PDB file of C-alpha atoms in Angstrom:
ATOM      1  CA  MET I   1       1.903  -1.580 -10.806  1.00 95.00           C
ATOM      2  CA  MET I   2       1.424  -4.710  -8.718  1.00 98.00           C
ATOM      3  CA  PHE I   3       0.395  -5.133  -5.086  1.00 98.00           C
ATOM      4  CA  ALA I   4      -1.200  -7.666  -2.734  1.00 98.00           C
ATOM      5  CA  ALA I   5      -4.506  -7.500  -0.851  1.00 99.00           C
ATOM      6  CA  ILE I   6      -5.069  -9.473   2.343  1.00 99.00           C
ATOM      7  CA  ALA I   7      -8.153  -9.696   4.573  1.00 99.00           C
ATOM      8  CA  ASP I   8      -9.759 -11.537   7.482  1.00 98.00           C
ATOM      9  CA  ILE I   9      -6.653 -12.800   9.258  1.00 98.00           C
ATOM     10  CA  HIS I  10      -8.558 -13.382  12.521  1.00 98.00           C
ATOM     11  CA  GLY I  11      -5.445 -13.810  14.640  1.00 98.00           C
ATOM     12  CA  ASN I  12      -4.045 -16.646  12.546  1.00 98.00           C
ATOM     13  CA  CYS I  13      -0.436 -15.508  12.666  1.00 98.00           C
ATOM     14  CA  ALA I  14       0.913 -18.702  11.094  1.00 98.00           C
ATOM     15  CA  ALA I  15      -1.280 -18.152   8.035  1.00 98.00           C
ATOM     16  CA  LEU I  16      -0.279 -14.490   7.868  1.00 98.00           C
ATOM     17  CA  GLU I  17       3.414 -15.370   8.036  1.00 98.00           C
ATOM     18  CA  ALA I  18       2.980 -17.848   5.175  1.00 98.00           C
ATOM     19  CA  VAL I  19       1.141 -15.276   3.054  1.00 98.00           C
ATOM     20  CA  LEU I  20       3.731 -12.564   3.714  1.00 98.00           C
ATOM     21  CA  SER I  21       6.488 -15.018   2.786  1.00 98.00           C
ATOM     22  CA  ASP I  22       4.680 -15.852  -0.475  1.00 98.00           C
ATOM     23  CA  ILE I  23       4.243 -12.151  -1.263  1.00 98.00           C
ATOM     24  CA  GLN I  24       7.952 -11.563  -0.652  1.00 98.00           C
ATOM     25  CA  ARG I  25       8.863 -14.531  -2.845  1.00 98.00           C
ATOM     26  CA  LEU I  26       6.878 -12.920  -5.677  1.00 98.00           C
ATOM     27  CA  GLY I  27       8.893  -9.737  -5.264  1.00 98.00           C
ATOM     28  CA  ILE I  28       5.826  -7.669  -4.264  1.00 98.00           C
ATOM     29  CA  GLU I  29       6.486  -4.854  -1.804  1.00 97.00           C
ATOM     30  CA  ASP I  30       3.100  -3.128  -1.426  1.00 98.00           C
ATOM     31  CA  ILE I  31       0.283  -4.708   0.615  1.00 98.00           C
ATOM     32  CA  VAL I  32      -3.103  -3.466   1.776  1.00 98.00           C
ATOM     33  CA  ASN I  33      -5.085  -5.130   4.572  1.00 98.00           C
ATOM     34  CA  LEU I  34      -8.902  -5.105   4.492  1.00 98.00           C
ATOM     35  CA  GLY I  35      -9.546  -5.735   8.159  1.00 98.00           C
ATOM     36  CA  ASP I  36     -10.749  -8.244  10.773  1.00 98.00           C
ATOM     37  CA  CYS I  37      -7.220  -8.714  11.972  1.00 98.00           C
ATOM     38  CA  PHE I  38      -7.356 -10.274  15.434  1.00 98.00           C
ATOM     39  CA  SER I  39     -10.702 -11.639  16.648  1.00 98.00           C
ATOM     40  CA  GLY I  40     -10.709 -15.354  17.345  1.00 97.00           C
ATOM     41  CA  PRO I  41      -9.085 -17.892  19.690  1.00 97.00           C
ATOM     42  CA  LEU I  42      -5.644 -17.899  18.068  1.00 98.00           C
ATOM     43  CA  GLU I  43      -2.651 -15.520  18.282  1.00 98.00           C
ATOM     44  CA  ALA I  44      -3.990 -11.963  18.278  1.00 98.00           C
ATOM     45  CA  GLY I  45      -0.956 -10.482  20.009  1.00 98.00           C
ATOM     46  CA  ARG I  46       1.612 -12.000  17.637  1.00 98.00           C
ATOM     47  CA  THR I  47      -0.534 -11.001  14.667  1.00 98.00           C
ATOM     48  CA  ALA I  48      -0.725  -7.426  15.938  1.00 98.00           C
ATOM     49  CA  ASP I  49       3.028  -7.238  16.444  1.00 98.00           C
ATOM     50  CA  LEU I  50       3.639  -8.459  12.911  1.00 98.00           C
ATOM     51  CA  LEU I  51       1.140  -6.138  11.203  1.00 97.00           C
ATOM     52  CA  ILE I  52       2.288  -3.081  13.136  1.00 97.00           C
ATOM     53  CA  SER I  53       5.970  -3.810  12.529  1.00 97.00           C
ATOM     54  CA  ARG I  54       5.322  -4.130   8.791  1.00 96.00           C
ATOM     55  CA  ASN I  55       3.337  -0.858   8.741  1.00 96.00           C
ATOM     56  CA  ILE I  56       0.765  -2.409   6.411  1.00 97.00           C
ATOM     57  CA  PRO I  57      -2.028   0.044   5.472  1.00 97.00           C
ATOM     58  CA  THR I  58      -5.210  -1.346   7.025  1.00 98.00           C
ATOM     59  CA  VAL I  59      -8.921  -0.556   7.168  1.00 98.00           C
ATOM     60  CA  ARG I  60     -11.146  -1.379  10.123  1.00 98.00           C
ATOM     61  CA  GLY I  61     -13.318  -4.476  10.002  1.00 98.00           C
ATOM     62  CA  ASN I  62     -16.425  -5.133  12.064  1.00 98.00           C
ATOM     63  CA  HIS I  63     -14.467  -7.440  14.377  1.00 98.00           C
ATOM     64  CA  ASP I  64     -11.747  -4.809  14.752  1.00 98.00           C
ATOM     65  CA  ARG I  65     -14.417  -2.281  15.745  1.00 98.00           C
ATOM     66  CA  ALA I  66     -15.909  -4.736  18.245  1.00 98.00           C
ATOM     67  CA  LEU I  67     -12.587  -4.815  20.099  1.00 98.00           C
ATOM     68  CA  ILE I  68     -12.684  -1.073  20.826  1.00 98.00           C
ATOM     69  CA  ASP I  69     -16.300   0.168  20.784  1.00 97.00           C
ATOM     70  CA  ARG I  70     -17.714  -1.724  23.795  1.00 96.00           C
ATOM     71  CA  PRO I  71     -16.684  -2.858  27.281  1.00 96.00           C
ATOM     72  CA  PHE I  72     -15.077  -6.273  27.638  1.00 96.00           C
ATOM     73  CA  GLU I  73     -18.152  -7.848  29.238  1.00 95.00           C
ATOM     74  CA  ARG I  74     -20.221  -7.009  26.129  1.00 96.00           C
ATOM     75  CA  MET I  75     -17.715  -8.453  23.678  1.00 96.00           C
ATOM     76  CA  GLY I  76     -18.546 -11.615  21.766  1.00 94.00           C
ATOM     77  CA  ASP I  77     -16.909 -15.023  21.890  1.00 95.00           C
ATOM     78  CA  TRP I  78     -14.514 -14.047  19.095  1.00 97.00           C
ATOM     79  CA  GLU I  79     -13.417 -10.788  20.715  1.00 98.00           C
ATOM     80  CA  LYS I  80     -12.805 -11.805  24.339  1.00 97.00           C
ATOM     81  CA  PRO I  81      -9.878 -14.192  23.711  1.00 97.00           C
ATOM     82  CA  ALA I  82      -8.279 -11.741  21.278  1.00 98.00           C
ATOM     83  CA  HIS I  83      -8.713  -8.697  23.502  1.00 98.00           C
ATOM     84  CA  ALA I  84      -6.925 -10.484  26.359  1.00 97.00           C
ATOM     85  CA  GLN I  85      -3.791 -10.684  24.175  1.00 98.00           C
ATOM     86  CA  LEU I  86      -3.755  -7.088  22.946  1.00 98.00           C
ATOM     87  CA  SER I  87      -1.590  -4.410  24.531  1.00 98.00           C
ATOM     88  CA  PRO I  88      -2.420  -0.685  24.782  1.00 98.00           C
ATOM     89  CA  VAL I  89      -0.219  -0.161  21.726  1.00 98.00           C
ATOM     90  CA  HIS I  90      -2.238  -2.717  19.755  1.00 98.00           C
ATOM     91  CA  LEU I  91      -5.543  -1.139  20.829  1.00 98.00           C
ATOM     92  CA  ALA I  92      -4.305   2.349  19.936  1.00 98.00           C
ATOM     93  CA  TRP I  93      -3.456   1.042  16.462  1.00 98.00           C
ATOM     94  CA  LEU I  94      -7.033  -0.228  16.147  1.00 98.00           C
ATOM     95  CA  GLN I  95      -8.425   3.099  17.359  1.00 98.00           C
ATOM     96  CA  ALA I  96      -6.504   4.962  14.646  1.00 97.00           C
ATOM     97  CA  MET I  97      -7.635   2.612  11.887  1.00 97.00           C
ATOM     98  CA  PRO I  98      -9.898   4.242   9.256  1.00 98.00           C
ATOM     99  CA  PHE I  99     -13.228   2.839   8.063  1.00 98.00           C
ATOM    100  CA  ASP I 100     -12.023   3.087   4.459  1.00 98.00           C
ATOM    101  CA  ARG I 101      -9.092   4.435   2.477  1.00 98.00           C
ATOM    102  CA  VAL I 102      -7.719   4.898  -1.028  1.00 98.00           C
ATOM    103  CA  PHE I 103      -4.594   2.866  -1.656  1.00 98.00           C
ATOM    104  CA  LYS I 104      -1.932   4.250  -4.023  1.00 96.00           C
ATOM    105  CA  ASP I 105      -4.580   6.426  -5.738  1.00 96.00           C
ATOM    106  CA  VAL I 106      -5.918   3.380  -7.610  1.00 97.00           C
ATOM    107  CA  ALA I 107      -7.891   1.234  -5.164  1.00 98.00           C
ATOM    108  CA  TYR I 108     -10.788   2.102  -2.858  1.00 98.00           C
ATOM    109  CA  CYS I 109     -10.597  -0.174   0.203  1.00 98.00           C
ATOM    110  CA  CYS I 110     -13.172  -1.077   2.843  1.00 98.00           C
ATOM    111  CA  HIS I 111     -14.072  -4.155   4.866  1.00 98.00           C
ATOM    112  CA  GLY I 112     -17.776  -4.793   4.215  1.00 98.00           C
ATOM    113  CA  SER I 113     -19.210  -2.193   1.870  1.00 98.00           C
ATOM    114  CA  PRO I 114     -18.708   1.585   1.506  1.00 98.00           C
ATOM    115  CA  LYS I 115     -21.833   2.017   3.649  1.00 97.00           C
ATOM    116  CA  ASP I 116     -21.313  -0.387   6.559  1.00 98.00           C
ATOM    117  CA  ASP I 117     -18.642  -2.775   7.823  1.00 98.00           C
ATOM    118  CA  LEU I 118     -21.348  -5.429   8.323  1.00 97.00           C
ATOM    119  CA  ASP I 119     -22.632  -5.310   4.721  1.00 97.00           C
ATOM    120  CA  TYR I 120     -21.937  -7.995   2.162  1.00 97.00           C
ATOM    121  CA  TRP I 121     -21.027  -5.897  -0.883  1.00 98.00           C
ATOM    122  CA  LEU I 122     -20.893  -8.677  -3.465  1.00 98.00           C
ATOM    123  CA  GLU I 123     -23.353 -11.147  -1.939  1.00 97.00           C
ATOM    124  CA  ARG I 124     -26.961 -11.135  -0.768  1.00 95.00           C
ATOM    125  CA  LEU I 125     -28.224 -13.377   2.044  1.00 94.00           C
ATOM    126  CA  SER I 126     -31.490 -15.222   1.446  1.00 92.00           C
ATOM    127  CA  PRO I 127     -33.908 -16.105   4.283  1.00 91.00           C
ATOM    128  CA  GLU I 128     -32.835 -19.722   3.705  1.00 91.00           C
ATOM    129  CA  GLY I 129     -29.327 -18.768   4.810  1.00 89.00           C
ATOM    130  CA  VAL I 130     -27.670 -18.925   1.386  1.00 91.00           C
ATOM    131  CA  LEU I 131     -25.254 -16.271   0.159  1.00 93.00           C
ATOM    132  CA  HIS I 132     -25.926 -15.462  -3.503  1.00 94.00           C
ATOM    133  CA  LEU I 133     -24.098 -13.107  -5.835  1.00 97.00           C
ATOM    134  CA  ARG I 134     -25.894  -9.761  -5.629  1.00 97.00           C
ATOM    135  CA  PRO I 135     -27.566  -8.361  -8.735  1.00 97.00           C
ATOM    136  CA  LEU I 136     -25.128  -6.120 -10.567  1.00 98.00           C
ATOM    137  CA  LYS I 137     -27.304  -3.028 -10.142  1.00 98.00           C
ATOM    138  CA  GLU I 138     -27.195  -3.412  -6.352  1.00 98.00           C
ATOM    139  CA  ILE I 139     -23.420  -3.844  -6.364  1.00 98.00           C
ATOM    140  CA  GLU I 140     -23.036  -0.782  -8.577  1.00 98.00           C
ATOM    141  CA  ALA I 141     -25.340   1.285  -6.353  1.00 98.00           C
ATOM    142  CA  LEU I 142     -23.003   0.669  -3.421  1.00 98.00           C
ATOM    143  CA  ALA I 143     -20.070   1.793  -5.601  1.00 98.00           C
ATOM    144  CA  GLU I 144     -21.729   5.103  -6.513  1.00 96.00           C
ATOM    145  CA  GLY I 145     -19.397   8.045  -6.022  1.00 96.00           C
ATOM    146  CA  ILE I 146     -16.224   5.945  -5.962  1.00 98.00           C
ATOM    147  CA  THR I 147     -13.911   7.058  -8.754  1.00 96.00           C
ATOM    148  CA  GLN I 148     -11.069   4.538  -8.435  1.00 97.00           C
ATOM    149  CA  PRO I 149     -10.871   1.812 -11.123  1.00 96.00           C
ATOM    150  CA  LEU I 150     -10.329  -0.889  -8.507  1.00 98.00           C
ATOM    151  CA  MET I 151     -12.311  -1.539  -5.316  1.00 98.00           C
ATOM    152  CA  LEU I 152     -11.382  -4.015  -2.579  1.00 99.00           C
ATOM    153  CA  CYS I 153     -13.461  -5.523   0.223  1.00 98.00           C
ATOM    154  CA  GLY I 154     -13.422  -8.478   2.613  1.00 98.00           C
ATOM    155  CA  HIS I 155     -15.845  -9.655   5.299  1.00 98.00           C
ATOM    156  CA  THR I 156     -17.440 -12.699   3.621  1.00 97.00           C
ATOM    157  CA  HIS I 157     -14.137 -14.636   3.291  1.00 98.00           C
ATOM    158  CA  ILE I 158     -15.255 -15.541  -0.248  1.00 97.00           C
ATOM    159  CA  ALA I 159     -12.657 -14.879  -2.973  1.00 98.00           C
ATOM    160  CA  ARG I 160     -14.534 -13.160  -5.785  1.00 98.00           C
ATOM    161  CA  THR I 161     -14.136 -10.658  -8.625  1.00 98.00           C
ATOM    162  CA  VAL I 162     -17.028  -8.609 -10.008  1.00 98.00           C
ATOM    163  CA  GLN I 163     -16.622  -6.368 -13.041  1.00 98.00           C
ATOM    164  CA  LEU I 164     -19.016  -3.429 -13.211  1.00 98.00           C
ATOM    165  CA  SER I 165     -20.703  -2.297 -16.397  1.00 97.00           C
ATOM    166  CA  ASP I 166     -18.287   0.645 -16.697  1.00 96.00           C
ATOM    167  CA  GLY I 167     -15.258  -1.668 -16.506  1.00 96.00           C
ATOM    168  CA  ARG I 168     -14.323  -1.024 -12.890  1.00 97.00           C
ATOM    169  CA  VAL I 169     -13.540  -4.090 -10.793  1.00 98.00           C
ATOM    170  CA  ILE I 170     -14.399  -5.086  -7.212  1.00 98.00           C
ATOM    171  CA  VAL I 171     -12.277  -7.817  -5.592  1.00 98.00           C
ATOM    172  CA  ASN I 172     -12.604  -9.785  -2.363  1.00 98.00           C
ATOM    173  CA  PRO I 173      -9.293 -11.607  -1.790  1.00 98.00           C
ATOM    174  CA  GLY I 174     -10.750 -14.268   0.502  1.00 98.00           C
ATOM    175  CA  SER I 175      -9.547 -14.971   4.026  1.00 98.00           C
ATOM    176  CA  VAL I 176      -5.958 -15.323   5.153  1.00 98.00           C
ATOM    177  CA  GLY I 177      -6.734 -17.167   8.351  1.00 98.00           C
ATOM    178  CA  CYS I 178     -10.356 -18.272   8.638  1.00 98.00           C
ATOM    179  CA  PRO I 179     -11.701 -20.586   5.904  1.00 98.00           C
ATOM    180  CA  GLY I 180     -15.066 -21.189   7.590  1.00 97.00           C
ATOM    181  CA  TRP I 181     -17.525 -19.291   9.782  1.00 96.00           C
ATOM    182  CA  ARG I 182     -21.184 -19.086  10.803  1.00 93.00           C
ATOM    183  CA  ASP I 183     -23.540 -16.321  11.923  1.00 93.00           C
ATOM    184  CA  ASP I 184     -27.074 -16.244  13.291  1.00 91.00           C
ATOM    185  CA  GLU I 185     -27.914 -12.722  12.075  1.00 87.00           C
ATOM    186  CA  PRO I 186     -30.129 -11.822  10.311  1.00 89.00           C
ATOM    187  CA  PHE I 187     -30.646 -15.521   9.419  1.00 87.00           C
ATOM    188  CA  TYR I 188     -28.473 -18.524  10.199  1.00 92.00           C
ATOM    189  CA  HIS I 189     -25.843 -18.873   7.477  1.00 93.00           C
ATOM    190  CA  GLN I 190     -22.360 -20.224   7.076  1.00 94.00           C
ATOM    191  CA  VAL I 191     -19.430 -20.104   4.685  1.00 95.00           C
ATOM    192  CA  GLU I 192     -16.956 -22.918   4.093  1.00 96.00           C
ATOM    193  CA  ALA I 193     -13.982 -22.616   1.751  1.00 97.00           C
ATOM    194  CA  GLY I 194     -13.603 -26.389   1.411  1.00 97.00           C
ATOM    195  CA  HIS I 195      -9.831 -26.111   1.938  1.00 98.00           C
ATOM    196  CA  PRO I 196      -7.576 -24.979   4.812  1.00 98.00           C
ATOM    197  CA  LEU I 197      -5.220 -22.810   2.730  1.00 98.00           C
ATOM    198  CA  ALA I 198      -4.436 -19.163   3.471  1.00 98.00           C
ATOM    199  CA  SER I 199      -5.990 -17.029   0.723  1.00 98.00           C
ATOM    200  CA  TYR I 200      -5.105 -13.608  -0.644  1.00 99.00           C
ATOM    201  CA  ALA I 201      -5.004 -11.760  -3.979  1.00 99.00           C
ATOM    202  CA  VAL I 202      -2.410 -10.114  -6.190  1.00 98.00           C
ATOM    203  CA  LEU I 203      -3.563  -7.151  -8.286  1.00 98.00           C
ATOM    204  CA  GLU I 204      -1.647  -6.147 -11.413  1.00 98.00           C
ATOM    205  CA  GLU I 205      -2.335  -3.096 -13.550  1.00 97.00           C
ATOM    206  CA  THR I 206      -2.092  -3.950 -17.243  1.00 96.00           C
ATOM    207  CA  GLY I 207      -2.827  -2.166 -20.497  1.00 94.00           C
ATOM    208  CA  GLN I 208      -6.172  -3.974 -20.614  1.00 94.00           C
ATOM    209  CA  GLY I 209      -7.186  -3.231 -17.024  1.00 94.00           C
ATOM    210  CA  TRP I 210      -6.615  -4.793 -13.617  1.00 97.00           C
ATOM    211  CA  GLN I 211      -5.567  -8.437 -13.598  1.00 97.00           C
ATOM    212  CA  VAL I 212      -6.510 -10.416 -10.471  1.00 98.00           C
ATOM    213  CA  TYR I 213      -4.564 -13.454  -9.276  1.00 98.00           C
ATOM    214  CA  PHE I 214      -6.031 -15.400  -6.359  1.00 98.00           C
ATOM    215  CA  ARG I 215      -3.418 -17.286  -4.357  1.00 98.00           C
ATOM    216  CA  GLN I 216      -3.815 -20.056  -1.779  1.00 98.00           C
ATOM    217  CA  VAL I 217      -0.868 -20.843   0.451  1.00 98.00           C
ATOM    218  CA  ARG I 218      -0.125 -23.896   2.560  1.00 98.00           C
ATOM    219  CA  TYR I 219       0.966 -23.524   6.191  1.00 98.00           C
ATOM    220  CA  ASP I 220       0.709 -25.535   9.432  1.00 98.00           C
ATOM    221  CA  HIS I 221      -3.074 -25.297   9.605  1.00 98.00           C
ATOM    222  CA  MET I 222      -3.338 -28.362  11.827  1.00 98.00           C
ATOM    223  CA  ALA I 223      -1.435 -26.603  14.620  1.00 98.00           C
ATOM    224  CA  MET I 224      -3.758 -23.596  14.390  1.00 98.00           C
ATOM    225  CA  GLY I 225      -6.808 -25.863  14.344  1.00 98.00           C
ATOM    226  CA  LYS I 226      -5.526 -27.583  17.484  1.00 98.00           C
ATOM    227  CA  LEU I 227      -5.068 -24.195  19.156  1.00 98.00           C
ATOM    228  CA  ALA I 228      -8.641 -23.168  18.307  1.00 98.00           C
ATOM    229  CA  ARG I 229      -9.938 -26.434  19.750  1.00 98.00           C
ATOM    230  CA  THR I 230      -7.859 -26.046  22.915  1.00 97.00           C
ATOM    231  CA  ASN I 231      -9.291 -22.550  23.314  1.00 97.00           C
ATOM    232  CA  GLY I 232     -12.877 -23.792  23.151  1.00 96.00           C
ATOM    233  CA  MET I 233     -14.014 -23.223  19.556  1.00 96.00           C
ATOM    234  CA  PRO I 234     -14.332 -26.712  17.998  1.00 97.00           C
ATOM    235  CA  ARG I 235     -16.256 -25.727  14.847  1.00 96.00           C
ATOM    236  CA  LEU I 236     -13.728 -23.032  14.013  1.00 97.00           C
ATOM    237  CA  ALA I 237     -11.017 -25.596  14.728  1.00 98.00           C
ATOM    238  CA  ASN I 238     -12.598 -27.869  12.119  1.00 98.00           C
ATOM    239  CA  ALA I 239     -12.705 -25.031   9.592  1.00 98.00           C
ATOM    240  CA  ILE I 240      -9.077 -24.102  10.110  1.00 98.00           C
ATOM    241  CA  ALA I 241      -7.953 -27.717   9.921  1.00 98.00           C
ATOM    242  CA  THR I 242     -10.096 -28.795   6.953  1.00 98.00           C
ATOM    243  CA  GLY I 243     -12.002 -25.874   5.391  1.00 98.00           C
ATOM    244  CA  TRP I 244     -15.288 -27.347   6.655  1.00 97.00           C
ATOM    245  CA  LEU I 245     -17.152 -26.449   9.840  1.00 96.00           C
ATOM    246  CA  ASP I 246     -18.382 -30.002  10.561  1.00 92.00           C
TER     247      ASP I 246
END
């Protein structure tokens, strides 16, 4: 069995199109999406049309939730430009999206952690604003009760694989469309991929366990960076264009 995992598109339809083309070129038919589909200053409407038309199984990310759980005036800077592009059909699709799901009976899927869509499952944030790999015992505690051999999450935009002591594997495929971001809560911190490529993962079941292939795909990132800058988010524009916020 082989399938692809995508996450954190953030309205970057050009990156999503490139990733879907790469998946098709590999002959892979099954895809699961780990959330944060639209929020940002890019092309939320086109991204929604593409995801819905492909009927890609998707779980709800924190930014997806923020598009439907509060009035427009309380939405953040990432949600307002996306929400303006979304139709009632798009919003209904978000409303129906589950917090988590089991994909093909082999993979547990969520956005942040099994407990909260804002959690970093594989990383811990220090007061100095640095994301470190979590201690294995903490990662395993969050996986308690999950019986699938493979677990998938997104949220941090950091491509990473962690193998648990019982042999199960947790994978974050990285971000399709947003290679850099910052947050002020609970401490200021930021993530930079150091490259502008669209990232995703291919998962293959083998006789020795799940094999993970991280893939990074080129697309017209400069055009998407220009769009982010035009729409008033210069640091995100830098990240999309270069992989660095500054």
